Steps between C-alpha positions, in 0.01 A plus 500: 500500500791397282855627529466674164195693620682616813796612293265679263334688783836590655623621160185709465556662842872569456506597136604160376796437282423786262793744533291780348304514827817618673600757237389804701666398828845648419338824385285512813800443727715755316237774500392425856854512639590807292198703609529383860863612503418831326229577754718414799788698352283811468330466839828452689695779330452833681694682226246378241198585716580873506367800312845619402856379491704332227354149553146605591174418329442875473825553306419204274156639421638847424764349270249304288209742500577678173584183305206288626220394267257593778646799685167537681563166671838627619336827615254295704789327676681830550211627713622260770822323392544317831142370484556394139819318603320318781212409266742371235699296752189357668347420161814318386515311829134392474540402134816300577344311791175434312693372199736277698221350709256487210242677717256697284763444233315666213437809712865506609614463139265779391651718774850412378400583144352833612817590694716404201279698263516810719879470529535451124286806425696714747848387603615296202299668223800696373723191467632480147474253341183399683633156596765655727226577750409187695149606609344411164649150524361465855159613375505231229622238752201568728241443226514115492446498877206739465345255252590168667533586869683244711345161425769297680671516838298796616249615756255551212534134395452388859184714528365357173568141609337560835190654338479208255523254789211667680294503182550123462403435862852422617578483867606828660870554569433526873256270675209683652423474868191312575 
């Protein structure tokens, strides 16, 4: 095996010198950290996780209900505002972790897009002009990750490489007893 071949294989595994391969990493880190923080913020704030009160999820839902594009979605959350707050926080936490780790990255990105879409159609729908509401921008930011996943520096990439190694008859990562 020549040095050039080894370099070629290493470049193939790591993404090589093509900077385009790394283009989604900043987006993945930003969205992952943002959603992880948003989820933790909600789940650790007892004022938010309440049915009523000035900073509660219940008060927020009541304030946006009449201006939402989908008031039925807000009504669904109003049946159990605390449960909706927990679900939103847990969803954001799962999406953030999945995105940062690149574990089931396309599924995590689809979850992030769904959360952003629901927030755009409810909370920020009445923002005028439309670009003042950030949820539409988050929705658009998730779409490249839905399409591409996390091809580099991710659990998904590690799983793919491990499956490829088994398919080629590579040695297992751990020696078997025997």
